[in-house]
PDB file of C-alpha atoms in Angstrom:
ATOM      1  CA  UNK A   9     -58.893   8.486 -36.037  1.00  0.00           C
ATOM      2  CA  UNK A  10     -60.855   7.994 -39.121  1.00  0.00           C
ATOM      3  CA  UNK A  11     -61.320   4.181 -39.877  1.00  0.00           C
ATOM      4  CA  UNK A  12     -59.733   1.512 -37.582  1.00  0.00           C
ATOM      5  CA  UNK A  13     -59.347  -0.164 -40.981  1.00  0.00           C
ATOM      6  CA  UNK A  14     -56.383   1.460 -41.487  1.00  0.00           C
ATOM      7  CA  UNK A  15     -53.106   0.363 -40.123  1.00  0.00           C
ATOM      8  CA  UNK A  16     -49.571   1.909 -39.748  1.00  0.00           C
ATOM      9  CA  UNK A  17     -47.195  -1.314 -39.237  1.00  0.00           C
ATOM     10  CA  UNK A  18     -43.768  -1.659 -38.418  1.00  0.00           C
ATOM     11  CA  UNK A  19     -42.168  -5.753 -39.773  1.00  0.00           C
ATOM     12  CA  UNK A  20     -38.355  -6.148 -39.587  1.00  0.00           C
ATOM     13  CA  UNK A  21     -37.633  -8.210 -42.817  1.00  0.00           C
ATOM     14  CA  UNK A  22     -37.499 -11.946 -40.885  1.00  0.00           C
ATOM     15  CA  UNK A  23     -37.792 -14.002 -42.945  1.00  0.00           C
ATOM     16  CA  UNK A  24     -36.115 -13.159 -46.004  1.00  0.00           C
ATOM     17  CA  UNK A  25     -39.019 -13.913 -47.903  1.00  0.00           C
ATOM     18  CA  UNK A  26     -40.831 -11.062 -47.096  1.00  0.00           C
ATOM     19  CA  UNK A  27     -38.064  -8.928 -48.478  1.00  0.00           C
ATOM     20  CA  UNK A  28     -38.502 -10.691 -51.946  1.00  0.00           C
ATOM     21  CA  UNK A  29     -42.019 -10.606 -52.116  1.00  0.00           C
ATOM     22  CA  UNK A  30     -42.218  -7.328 -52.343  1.00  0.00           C
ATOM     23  CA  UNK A  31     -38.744  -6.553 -53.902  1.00  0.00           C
ATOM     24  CA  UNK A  32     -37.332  -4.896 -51.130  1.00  0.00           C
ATOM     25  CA  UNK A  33     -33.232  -4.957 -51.545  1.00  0.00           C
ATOM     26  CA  UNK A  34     -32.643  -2.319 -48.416  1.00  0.00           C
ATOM     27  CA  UNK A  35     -34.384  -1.163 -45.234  1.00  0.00           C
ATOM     28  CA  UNK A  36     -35.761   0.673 -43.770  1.00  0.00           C
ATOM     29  CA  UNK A  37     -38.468   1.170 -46.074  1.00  0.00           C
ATOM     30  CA  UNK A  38     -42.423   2.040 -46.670  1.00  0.00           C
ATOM     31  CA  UNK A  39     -45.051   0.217 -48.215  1.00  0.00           C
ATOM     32  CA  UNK A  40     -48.582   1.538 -49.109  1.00  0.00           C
ATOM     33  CA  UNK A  41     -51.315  -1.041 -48.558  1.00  0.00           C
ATOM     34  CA  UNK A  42     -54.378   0.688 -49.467  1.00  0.00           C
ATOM     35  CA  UNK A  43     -58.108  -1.084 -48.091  1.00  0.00           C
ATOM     36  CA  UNK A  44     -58.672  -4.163 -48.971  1.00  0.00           C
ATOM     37  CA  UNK A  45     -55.624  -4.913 -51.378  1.00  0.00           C
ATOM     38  CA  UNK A  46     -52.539  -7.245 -51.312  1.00  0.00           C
ATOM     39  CA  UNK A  47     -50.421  -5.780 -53.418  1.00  0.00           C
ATOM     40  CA  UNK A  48     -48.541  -2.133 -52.298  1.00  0.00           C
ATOM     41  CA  UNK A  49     -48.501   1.054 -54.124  1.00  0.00           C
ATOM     42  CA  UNK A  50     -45.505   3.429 -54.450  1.00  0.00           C
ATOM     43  CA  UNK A  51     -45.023   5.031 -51.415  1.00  0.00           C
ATOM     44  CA  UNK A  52     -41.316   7.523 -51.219  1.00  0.00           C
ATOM     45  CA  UNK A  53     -40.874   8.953 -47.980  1.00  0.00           C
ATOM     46  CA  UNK A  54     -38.740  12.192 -48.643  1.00  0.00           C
ATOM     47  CA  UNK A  55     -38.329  14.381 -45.691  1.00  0.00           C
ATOM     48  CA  UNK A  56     -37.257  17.820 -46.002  1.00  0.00           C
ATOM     49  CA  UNK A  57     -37.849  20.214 -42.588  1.00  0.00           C
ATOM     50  CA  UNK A  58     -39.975  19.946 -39.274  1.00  0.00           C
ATOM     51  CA  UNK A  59     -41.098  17.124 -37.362  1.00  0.00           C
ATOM     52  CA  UNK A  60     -40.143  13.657 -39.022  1.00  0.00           C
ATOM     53  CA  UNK A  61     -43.844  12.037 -38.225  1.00  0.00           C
ATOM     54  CA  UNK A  62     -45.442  15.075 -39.672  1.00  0.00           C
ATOM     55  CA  UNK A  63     -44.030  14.254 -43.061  1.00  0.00           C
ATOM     56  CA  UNK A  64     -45.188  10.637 -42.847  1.00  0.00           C
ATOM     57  CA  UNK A  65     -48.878  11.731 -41.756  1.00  0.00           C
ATOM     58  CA  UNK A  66     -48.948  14.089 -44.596  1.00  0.00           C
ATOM     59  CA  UNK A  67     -48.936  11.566 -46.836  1.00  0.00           C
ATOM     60  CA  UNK A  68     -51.713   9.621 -44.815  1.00  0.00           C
ATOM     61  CA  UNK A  69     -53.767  12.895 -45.233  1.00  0.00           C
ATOM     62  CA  UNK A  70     -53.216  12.684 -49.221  1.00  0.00           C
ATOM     63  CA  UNK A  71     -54.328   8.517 -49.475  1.00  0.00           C
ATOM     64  CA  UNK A  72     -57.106   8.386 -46.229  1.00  0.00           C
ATOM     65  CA  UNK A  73     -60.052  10.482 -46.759  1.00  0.00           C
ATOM     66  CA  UNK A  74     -60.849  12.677 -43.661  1.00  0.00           C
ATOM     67  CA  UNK A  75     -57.470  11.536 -42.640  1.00  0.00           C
ATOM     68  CA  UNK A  76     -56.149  15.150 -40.564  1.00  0.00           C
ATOM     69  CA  UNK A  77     -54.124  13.940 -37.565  1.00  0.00           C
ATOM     70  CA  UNK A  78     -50.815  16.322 -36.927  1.00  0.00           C
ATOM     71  CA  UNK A  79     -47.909  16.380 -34.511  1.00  0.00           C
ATOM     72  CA  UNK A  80     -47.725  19.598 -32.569  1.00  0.00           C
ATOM     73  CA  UNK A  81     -44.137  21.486 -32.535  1.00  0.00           C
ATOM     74  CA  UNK A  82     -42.056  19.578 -29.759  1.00  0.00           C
ATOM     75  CA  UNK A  83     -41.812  21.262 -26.709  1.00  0.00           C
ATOM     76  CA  UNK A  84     -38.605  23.276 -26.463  1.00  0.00           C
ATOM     77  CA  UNK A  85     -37.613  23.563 -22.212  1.00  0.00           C
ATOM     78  CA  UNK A  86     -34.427  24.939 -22.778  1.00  0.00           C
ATOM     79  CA  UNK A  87     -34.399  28.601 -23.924  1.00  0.00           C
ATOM     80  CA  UNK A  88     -31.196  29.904 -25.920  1.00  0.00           C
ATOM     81  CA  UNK A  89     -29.408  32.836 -24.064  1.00  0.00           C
ATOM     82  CA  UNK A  90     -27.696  35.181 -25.810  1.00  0.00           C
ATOM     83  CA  UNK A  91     -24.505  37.200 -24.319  1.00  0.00           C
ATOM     84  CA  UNK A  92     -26.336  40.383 -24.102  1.00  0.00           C
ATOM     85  CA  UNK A  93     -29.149  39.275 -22.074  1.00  0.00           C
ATOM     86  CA  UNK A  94     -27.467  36.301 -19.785  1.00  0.00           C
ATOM     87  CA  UNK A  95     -27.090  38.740 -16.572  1.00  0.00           C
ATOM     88  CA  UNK A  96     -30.050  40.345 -16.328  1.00  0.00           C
ATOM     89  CA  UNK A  97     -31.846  37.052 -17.032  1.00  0.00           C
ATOM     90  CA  UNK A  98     -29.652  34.860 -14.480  1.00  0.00           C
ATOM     91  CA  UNK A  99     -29.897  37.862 -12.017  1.00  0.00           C
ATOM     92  CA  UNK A 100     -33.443  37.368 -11.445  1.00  0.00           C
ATOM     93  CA  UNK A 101     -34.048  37.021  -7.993  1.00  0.00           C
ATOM     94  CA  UNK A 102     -38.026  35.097  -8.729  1.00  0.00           C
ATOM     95  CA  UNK A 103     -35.968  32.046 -10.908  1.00  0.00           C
ATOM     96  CA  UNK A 104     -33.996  29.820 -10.550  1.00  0.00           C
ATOM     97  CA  UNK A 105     -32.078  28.863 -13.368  1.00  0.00           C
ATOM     98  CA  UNK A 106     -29.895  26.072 -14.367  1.00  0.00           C
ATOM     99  CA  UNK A 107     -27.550  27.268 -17.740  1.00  0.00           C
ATOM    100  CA  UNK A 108     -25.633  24.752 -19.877  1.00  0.00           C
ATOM    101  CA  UNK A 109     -22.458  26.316 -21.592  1.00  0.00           C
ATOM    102  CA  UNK A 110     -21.236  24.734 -24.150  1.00  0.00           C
ATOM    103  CA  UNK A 111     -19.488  24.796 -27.196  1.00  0.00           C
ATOM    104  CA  UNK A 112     -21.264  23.983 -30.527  1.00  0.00           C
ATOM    105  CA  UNK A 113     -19.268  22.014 -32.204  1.00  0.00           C
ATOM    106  CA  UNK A 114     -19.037  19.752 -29.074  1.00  0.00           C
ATOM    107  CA  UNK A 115     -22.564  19.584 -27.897  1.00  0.00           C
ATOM    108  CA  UNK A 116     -23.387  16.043 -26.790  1.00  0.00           C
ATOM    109  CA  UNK A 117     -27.213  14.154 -27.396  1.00  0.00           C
ATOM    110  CA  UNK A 118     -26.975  12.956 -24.108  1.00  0.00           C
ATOM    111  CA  UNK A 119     -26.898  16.173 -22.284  1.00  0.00           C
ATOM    112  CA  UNK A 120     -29.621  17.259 -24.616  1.00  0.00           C
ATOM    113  CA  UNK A 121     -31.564  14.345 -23.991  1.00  0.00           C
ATOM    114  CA  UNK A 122     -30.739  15.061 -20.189  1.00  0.00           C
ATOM    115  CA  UNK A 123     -32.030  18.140 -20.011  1.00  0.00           C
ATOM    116  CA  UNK A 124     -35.399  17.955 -21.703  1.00  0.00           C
ATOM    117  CA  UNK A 125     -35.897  15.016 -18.664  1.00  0.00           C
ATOM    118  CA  UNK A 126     -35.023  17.834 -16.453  1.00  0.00           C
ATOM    119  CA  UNK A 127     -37.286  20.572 -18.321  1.00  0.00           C
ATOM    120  CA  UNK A 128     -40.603  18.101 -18.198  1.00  0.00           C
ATOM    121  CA  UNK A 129     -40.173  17.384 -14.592  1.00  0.00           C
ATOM    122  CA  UNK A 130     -39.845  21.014 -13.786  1.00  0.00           C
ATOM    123  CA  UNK A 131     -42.920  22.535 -16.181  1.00  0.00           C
ATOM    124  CA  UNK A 132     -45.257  23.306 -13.661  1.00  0.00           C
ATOM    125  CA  UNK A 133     -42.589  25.097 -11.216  1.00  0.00           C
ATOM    126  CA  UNK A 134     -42.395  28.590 -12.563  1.00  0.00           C
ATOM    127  CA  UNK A 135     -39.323  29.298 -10.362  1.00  0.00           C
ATOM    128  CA  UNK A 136     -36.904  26.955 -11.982  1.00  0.00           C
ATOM    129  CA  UNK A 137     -35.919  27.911 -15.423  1.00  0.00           C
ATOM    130  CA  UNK A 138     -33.594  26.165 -17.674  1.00  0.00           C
ATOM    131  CA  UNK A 139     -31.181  27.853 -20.223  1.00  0.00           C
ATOM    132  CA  UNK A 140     -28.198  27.447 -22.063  1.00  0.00           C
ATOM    133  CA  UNK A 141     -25.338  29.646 -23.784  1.00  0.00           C
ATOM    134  CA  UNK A 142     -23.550  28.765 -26.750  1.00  0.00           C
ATOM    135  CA  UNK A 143     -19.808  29.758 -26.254  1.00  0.00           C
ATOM    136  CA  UNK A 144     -18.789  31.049 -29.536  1.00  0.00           C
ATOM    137  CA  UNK A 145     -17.110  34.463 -28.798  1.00  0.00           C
ATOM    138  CA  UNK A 146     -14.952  35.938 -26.755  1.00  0.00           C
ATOM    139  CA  UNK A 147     -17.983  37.946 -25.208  1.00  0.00           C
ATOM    140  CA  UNK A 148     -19.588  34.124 -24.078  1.00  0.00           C
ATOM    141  CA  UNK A 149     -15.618  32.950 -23.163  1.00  0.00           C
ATOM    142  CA  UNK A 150     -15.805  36.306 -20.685  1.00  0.00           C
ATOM    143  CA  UNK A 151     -18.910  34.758 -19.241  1.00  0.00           C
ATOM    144  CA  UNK A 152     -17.628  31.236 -19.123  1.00  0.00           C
ATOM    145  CA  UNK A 153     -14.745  33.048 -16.693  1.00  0.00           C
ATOM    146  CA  UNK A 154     -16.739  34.822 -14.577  1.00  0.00           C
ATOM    147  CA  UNK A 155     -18.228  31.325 -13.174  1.00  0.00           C
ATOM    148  CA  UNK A 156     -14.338  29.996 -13.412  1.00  0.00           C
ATOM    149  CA  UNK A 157     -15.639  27.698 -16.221  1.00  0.00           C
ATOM    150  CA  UNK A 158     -12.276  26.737 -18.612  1.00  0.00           C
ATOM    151  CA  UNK A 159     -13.641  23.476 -20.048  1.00  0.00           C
ATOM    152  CA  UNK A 160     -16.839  22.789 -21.875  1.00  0.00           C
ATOM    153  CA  UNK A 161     -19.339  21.862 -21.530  1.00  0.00           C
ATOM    154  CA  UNK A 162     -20.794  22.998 -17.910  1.00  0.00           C
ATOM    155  CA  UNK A 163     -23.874  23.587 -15.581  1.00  0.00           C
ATOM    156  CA  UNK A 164     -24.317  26.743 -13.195  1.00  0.00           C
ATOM    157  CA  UNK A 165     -27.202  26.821 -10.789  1.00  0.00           C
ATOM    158  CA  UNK A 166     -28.032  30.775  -9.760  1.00  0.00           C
ATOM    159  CA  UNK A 167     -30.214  30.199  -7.071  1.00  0.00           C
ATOM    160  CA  UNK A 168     -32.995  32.726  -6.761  1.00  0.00           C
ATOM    161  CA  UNK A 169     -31.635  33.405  -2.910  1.00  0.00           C
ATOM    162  CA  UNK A 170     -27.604  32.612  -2.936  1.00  0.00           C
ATOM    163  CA  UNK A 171     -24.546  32.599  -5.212  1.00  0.00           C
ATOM    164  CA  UNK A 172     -23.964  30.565  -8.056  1.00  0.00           C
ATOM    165  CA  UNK A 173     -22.895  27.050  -8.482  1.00  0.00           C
ATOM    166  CA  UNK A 174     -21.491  24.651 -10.231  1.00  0.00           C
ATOM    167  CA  UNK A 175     -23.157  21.338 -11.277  1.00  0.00           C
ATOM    168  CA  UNK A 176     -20.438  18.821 -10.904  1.00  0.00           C
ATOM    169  CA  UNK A 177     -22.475  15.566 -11.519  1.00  0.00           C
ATOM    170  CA  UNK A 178     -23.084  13.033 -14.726  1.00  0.00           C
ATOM    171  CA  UNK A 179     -23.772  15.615 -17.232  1.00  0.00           C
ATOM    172  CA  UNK A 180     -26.086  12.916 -18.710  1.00  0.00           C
ATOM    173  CA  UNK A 181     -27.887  12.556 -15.667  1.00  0.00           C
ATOM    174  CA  UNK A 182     -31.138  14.169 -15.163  1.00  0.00           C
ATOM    175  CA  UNK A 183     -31.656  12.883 -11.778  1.00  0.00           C
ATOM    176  CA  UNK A 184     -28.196  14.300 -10.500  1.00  0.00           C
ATOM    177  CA  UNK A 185     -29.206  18.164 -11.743  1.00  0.00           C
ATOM    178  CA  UNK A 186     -32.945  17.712 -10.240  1.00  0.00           C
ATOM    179  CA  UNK A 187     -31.170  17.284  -7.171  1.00  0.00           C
ATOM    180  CA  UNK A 188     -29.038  19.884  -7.335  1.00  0.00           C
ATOM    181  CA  UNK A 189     -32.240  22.041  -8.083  1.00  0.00           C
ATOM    182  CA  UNK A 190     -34.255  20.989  -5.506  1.00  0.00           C
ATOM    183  CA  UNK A 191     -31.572  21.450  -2.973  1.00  0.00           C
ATOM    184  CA  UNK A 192     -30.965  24.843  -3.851  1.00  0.00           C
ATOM    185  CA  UNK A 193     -34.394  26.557  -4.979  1.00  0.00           C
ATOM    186  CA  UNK A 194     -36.292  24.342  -2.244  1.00  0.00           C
ATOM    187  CA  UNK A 195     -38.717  22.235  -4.462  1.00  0.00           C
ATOM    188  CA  UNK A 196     -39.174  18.488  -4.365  1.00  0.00           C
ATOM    189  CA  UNK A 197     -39.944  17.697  -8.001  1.00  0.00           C
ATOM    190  CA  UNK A 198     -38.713  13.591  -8.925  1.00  0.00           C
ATOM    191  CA  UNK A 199     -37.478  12.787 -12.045  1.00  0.00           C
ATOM    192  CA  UNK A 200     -41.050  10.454 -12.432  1.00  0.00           C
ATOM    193  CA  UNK A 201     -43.755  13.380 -12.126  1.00  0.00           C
ATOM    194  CA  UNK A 202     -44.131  11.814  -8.833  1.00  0.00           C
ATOM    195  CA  UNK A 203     -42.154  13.119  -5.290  1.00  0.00           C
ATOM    196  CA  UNK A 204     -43.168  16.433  -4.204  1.00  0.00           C
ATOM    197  CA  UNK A 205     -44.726  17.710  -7.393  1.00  0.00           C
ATOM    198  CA  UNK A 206     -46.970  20.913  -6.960  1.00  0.00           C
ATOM    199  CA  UNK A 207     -45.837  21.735  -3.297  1.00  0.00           C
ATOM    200  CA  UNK A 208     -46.108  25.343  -2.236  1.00  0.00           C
ATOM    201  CA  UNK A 209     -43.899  26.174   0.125  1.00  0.00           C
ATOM    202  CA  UNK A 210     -46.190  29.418   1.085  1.00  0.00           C
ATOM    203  CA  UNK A 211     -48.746  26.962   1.934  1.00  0.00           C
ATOM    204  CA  UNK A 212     -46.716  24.778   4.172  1.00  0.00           C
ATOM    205  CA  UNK A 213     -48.001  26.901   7.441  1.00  0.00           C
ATOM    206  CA  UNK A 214     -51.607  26.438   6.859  1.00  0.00           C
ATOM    207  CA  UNK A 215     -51.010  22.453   6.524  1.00  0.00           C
ATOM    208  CA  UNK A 216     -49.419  22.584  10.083  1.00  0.00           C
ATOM    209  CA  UNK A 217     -52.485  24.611  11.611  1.00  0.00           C
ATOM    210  CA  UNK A 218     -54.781  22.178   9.394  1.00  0.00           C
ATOM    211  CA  UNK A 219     -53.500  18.722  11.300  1.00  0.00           C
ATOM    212  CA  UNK A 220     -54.806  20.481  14.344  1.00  0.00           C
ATOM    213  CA  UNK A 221     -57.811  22.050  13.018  1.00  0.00           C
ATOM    214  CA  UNK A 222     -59.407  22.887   9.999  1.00  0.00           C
ATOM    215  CA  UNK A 223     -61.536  26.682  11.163  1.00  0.00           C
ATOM    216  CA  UNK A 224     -63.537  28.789   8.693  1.00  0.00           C
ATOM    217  CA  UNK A 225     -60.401  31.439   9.614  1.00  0.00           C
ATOM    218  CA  UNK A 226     -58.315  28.803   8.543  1.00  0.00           C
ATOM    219  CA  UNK A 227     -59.789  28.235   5.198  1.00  0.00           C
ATOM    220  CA  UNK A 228     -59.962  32.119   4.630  1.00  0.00           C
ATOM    221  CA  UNK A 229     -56.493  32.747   5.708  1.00  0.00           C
ATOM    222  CA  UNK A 230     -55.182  30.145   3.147  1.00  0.00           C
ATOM    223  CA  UNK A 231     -57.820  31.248   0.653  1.00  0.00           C
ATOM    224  CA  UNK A 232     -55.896  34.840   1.001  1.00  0.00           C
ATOM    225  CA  UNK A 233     -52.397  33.494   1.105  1.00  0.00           C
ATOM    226  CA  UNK A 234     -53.670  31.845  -2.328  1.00  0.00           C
ATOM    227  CA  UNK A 235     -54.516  34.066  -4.330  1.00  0.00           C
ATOM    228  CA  UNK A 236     -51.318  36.400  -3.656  1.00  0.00           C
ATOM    229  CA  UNK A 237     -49.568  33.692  -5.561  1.00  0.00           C
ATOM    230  CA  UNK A 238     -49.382  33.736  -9.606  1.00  0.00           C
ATOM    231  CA  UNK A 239     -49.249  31.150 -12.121  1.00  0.00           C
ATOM    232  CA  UNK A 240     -49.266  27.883 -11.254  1.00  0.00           C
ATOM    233  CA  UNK A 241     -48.528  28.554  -7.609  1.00  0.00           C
ATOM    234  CA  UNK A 242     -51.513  30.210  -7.365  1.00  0.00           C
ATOM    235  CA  UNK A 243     -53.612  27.445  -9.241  1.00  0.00           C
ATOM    236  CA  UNK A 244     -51.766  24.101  -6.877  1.00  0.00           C
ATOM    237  CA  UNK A 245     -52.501  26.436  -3.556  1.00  0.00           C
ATOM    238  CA  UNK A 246     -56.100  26.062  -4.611  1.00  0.00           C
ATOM    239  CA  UNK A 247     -55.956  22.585  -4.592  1.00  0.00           C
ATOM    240  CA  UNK A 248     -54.184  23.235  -0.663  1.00  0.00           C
ATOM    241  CA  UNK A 249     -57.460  25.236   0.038  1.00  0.00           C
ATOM    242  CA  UNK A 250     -59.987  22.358  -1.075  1.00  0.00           C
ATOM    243  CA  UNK A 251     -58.189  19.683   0.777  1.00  0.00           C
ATOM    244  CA  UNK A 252     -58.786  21.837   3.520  1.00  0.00           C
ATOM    245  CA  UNK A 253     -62.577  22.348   2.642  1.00  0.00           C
ATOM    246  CA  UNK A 254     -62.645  18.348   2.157  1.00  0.00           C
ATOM    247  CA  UNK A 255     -61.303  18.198   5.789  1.00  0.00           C
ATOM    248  CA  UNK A 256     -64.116  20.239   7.585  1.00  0.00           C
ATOM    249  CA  UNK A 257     -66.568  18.487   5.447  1.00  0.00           C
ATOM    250  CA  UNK A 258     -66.098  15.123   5.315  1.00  0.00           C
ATOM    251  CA  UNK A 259     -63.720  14.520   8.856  1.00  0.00           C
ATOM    252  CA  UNK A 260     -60.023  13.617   9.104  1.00  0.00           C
ATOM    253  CA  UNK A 261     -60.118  10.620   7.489  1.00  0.00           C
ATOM    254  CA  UNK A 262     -60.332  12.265   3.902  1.00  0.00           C
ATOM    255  CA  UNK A 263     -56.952  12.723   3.428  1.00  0.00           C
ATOM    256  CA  UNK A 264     -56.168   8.978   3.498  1.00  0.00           C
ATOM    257  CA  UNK A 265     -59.205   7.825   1.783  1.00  0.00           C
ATOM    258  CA  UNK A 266     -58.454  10.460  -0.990  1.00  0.00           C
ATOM    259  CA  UNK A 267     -54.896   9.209  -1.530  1.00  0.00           C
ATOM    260  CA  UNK A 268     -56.345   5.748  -1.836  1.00  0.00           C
ATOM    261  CA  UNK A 269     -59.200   6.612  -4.772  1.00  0.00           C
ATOM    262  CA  UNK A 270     -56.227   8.774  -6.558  1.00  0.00           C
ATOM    263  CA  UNK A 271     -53.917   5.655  -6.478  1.00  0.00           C
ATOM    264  CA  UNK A 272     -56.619   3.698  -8.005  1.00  0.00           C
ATOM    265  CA  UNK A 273     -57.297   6.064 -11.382  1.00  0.00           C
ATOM    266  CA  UNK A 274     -53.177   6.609 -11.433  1.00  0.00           C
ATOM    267  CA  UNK A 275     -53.016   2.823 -12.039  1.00  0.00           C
ATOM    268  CA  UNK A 276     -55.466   2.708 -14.490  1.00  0.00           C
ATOM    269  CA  UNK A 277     -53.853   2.812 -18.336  1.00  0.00           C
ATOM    270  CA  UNK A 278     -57.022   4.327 -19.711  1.00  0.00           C
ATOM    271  CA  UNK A 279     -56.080   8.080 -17.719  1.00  0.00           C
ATOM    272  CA  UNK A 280     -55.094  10.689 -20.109  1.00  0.00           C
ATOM    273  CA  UNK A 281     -51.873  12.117 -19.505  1.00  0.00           C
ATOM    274  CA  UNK A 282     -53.715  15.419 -18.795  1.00  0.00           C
ATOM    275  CA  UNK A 283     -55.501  13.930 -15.886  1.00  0.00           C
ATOM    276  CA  UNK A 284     -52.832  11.953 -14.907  1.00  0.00           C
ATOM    277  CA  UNK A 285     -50.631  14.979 -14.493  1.00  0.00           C
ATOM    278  CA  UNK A 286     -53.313  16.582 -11.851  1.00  0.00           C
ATOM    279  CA  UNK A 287     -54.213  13.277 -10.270  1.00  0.00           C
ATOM    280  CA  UNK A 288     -49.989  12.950  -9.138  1.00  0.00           C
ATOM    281  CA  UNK A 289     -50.288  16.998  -8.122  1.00  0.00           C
ATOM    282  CA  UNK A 290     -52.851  16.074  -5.697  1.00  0.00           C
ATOM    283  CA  UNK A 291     -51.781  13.214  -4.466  1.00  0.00           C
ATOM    284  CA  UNK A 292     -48.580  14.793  -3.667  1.00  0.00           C
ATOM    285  CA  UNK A 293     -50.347  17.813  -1.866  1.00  0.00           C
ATOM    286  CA  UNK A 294     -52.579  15.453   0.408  1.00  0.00           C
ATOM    287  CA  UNK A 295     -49.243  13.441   1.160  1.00  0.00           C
ATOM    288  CA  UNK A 296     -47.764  16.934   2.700  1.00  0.00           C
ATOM    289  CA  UNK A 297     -51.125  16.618   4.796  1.00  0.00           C
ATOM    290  CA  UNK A 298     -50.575  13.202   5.632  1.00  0.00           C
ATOM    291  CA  UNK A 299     -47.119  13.450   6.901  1.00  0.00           C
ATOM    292  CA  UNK A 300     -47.490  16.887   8.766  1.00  0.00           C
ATOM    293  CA  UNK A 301     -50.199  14.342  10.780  1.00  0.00           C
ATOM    294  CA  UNK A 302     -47.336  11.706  11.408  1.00  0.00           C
ATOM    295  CA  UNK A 303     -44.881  14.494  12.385  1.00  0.00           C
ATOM    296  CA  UNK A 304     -43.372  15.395   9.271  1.00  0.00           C
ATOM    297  CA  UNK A 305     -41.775  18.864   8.276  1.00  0.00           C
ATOM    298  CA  UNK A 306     -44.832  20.778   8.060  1.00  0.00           C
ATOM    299  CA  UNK A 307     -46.198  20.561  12.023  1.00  0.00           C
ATOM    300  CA  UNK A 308     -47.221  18.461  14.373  1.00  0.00           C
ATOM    301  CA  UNK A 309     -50.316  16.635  15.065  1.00  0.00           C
ATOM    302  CA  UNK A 310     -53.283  14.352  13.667  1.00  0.00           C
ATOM    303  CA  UNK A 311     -55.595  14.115  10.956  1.00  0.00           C
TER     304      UNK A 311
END
């Protein structure tokens, strides 16, 4: 930002003194040192709408000159069903989607908290979808009883390929639904960005052939295979195809060395979270490689 001269400092009122200095009879509370002085100015905090920190850095922007740093909207993962559309968007046979029903004047943080865990481990996989309905009407309570659902709140899983179910786990538990999700839609996304994030399951095939032998068909084939995929299936296939490309080039001991070099920059603190984000992707893709080569689920044989 602008001047490292400027600081943004949080003091819990030990000891006391403090508090009388600056004639402070309740907390919490801002003071407004500006450069170079002792004393503070008036500073009110009054908060009306939208993010919380925006409202504090707007009244950076108005005492730092060239000052301009904003909070973007958070992130919503959970979209809001309504009655009218909740078949024909649970009935689609490309998601799966997890929906929390609930009633509104009994909504808990915890579950809220839950599922935005759930939502950020699942961004990048755009066959899990997470949703909730608000049961508020007899039209929702018709829904609830189609899925035999009495008491509220609840989670139903509808599968892309199989009937529904019913989440029966720690409603404040994002590790418990992940499994659930994984279990049914076949992913193998972990709660810490980590596990089997990015793994195509279209791709799988060409990972068995590659512990064998990585051909020019090979590399063509999976190439093809590729870019029949959308979104970001299509883009963390690529990444299948260059580990593959990496392989012919540089021998089979790539995929180990690679793994290593990642592990380094993902234990640096200095990695944005951008790069971190790819960085874990491929790490987990070249892991699929190394354990097809120790006989894991994806074939047989040795890089």
């Amino acid at each position: 930002e602008r001047a490292r001269s400027h600081r943004l400092l949080s003091k819990s009122l030990r000891p006391p003194e403090i508090g009388e200095r600056f004639d402070i009879d309740g907390h919490p509370i801002f003071k407004w040192f500006p450069e170079g002085e002792t004393e503070p100015e008036n500073f009110y905090y009054v908060h009306y709408s939208g993010r919380m920190g925006n409202t504090l850095l707007k009244m950076l922007h108005e005492r730092v000159e060239g000052f301009t740093k904003i909070l973007p909207p958070p992130r919503d993962y959970v979209y809001k069903l309504k009655h009218e559309e909740y078949e024909g968007y649970v009935s689609d046979k490309t998601k799966n989607v997890l929906v929390y029903l609930y009633s509104p004047w009994s909504d808990r943080q915890d579950i809220k908290l839950a599922m935005d865990k759930v939502g950020k481990a699942f961004d990048d996989v755009e066959s899990v979808q997470l949703a909730k309905l608000a049961i508020e009407t007899v039209k929702e309570r018709d829904i609830a009883d189609g899925v035999q659902l009495k008491d509220y709140p609840g989670f139903i899983l509808y599968p892309a390929d199989g009937e529904w179910v019913r989440y029966t786990g720690d409603f404040g538990d994002p590790q418990g639904m992940i499994d659930l999700i994984n279990k049914k839609a076949g992913t193998s996304v972990s709660l810490d960005g980590m596990g089997g994030a990015g793994l195509v399951k279209e791709m799988e095939p060409f990972v068995a052939r590659a512990v064998k032998a990585v051909t020019d068909e090979l590399i063509t084939e999976a190439t093809e295979a590729a870019g029949a995929l959308e979104g970001a299936q299509a883009e963390n296939a690529k990444q299948y195809v260059k580990v593959m490309e990496r392989i012919a080039q540089k021998g089979a001991g790539y995929v180990e060395a690679e793994i290593g070099r990642l592990g380094g920059l993902l234990a640096k603190a200095s990695v944005s979270p951008e790069k971190r984000k790819l960085f874990m992707l491929r790490t987990s893709i070249l892991n699929s490689f190394k354990e097809a080569a120790a006989g894991g689920s994806a074939g047989d044989g040795e890089l």
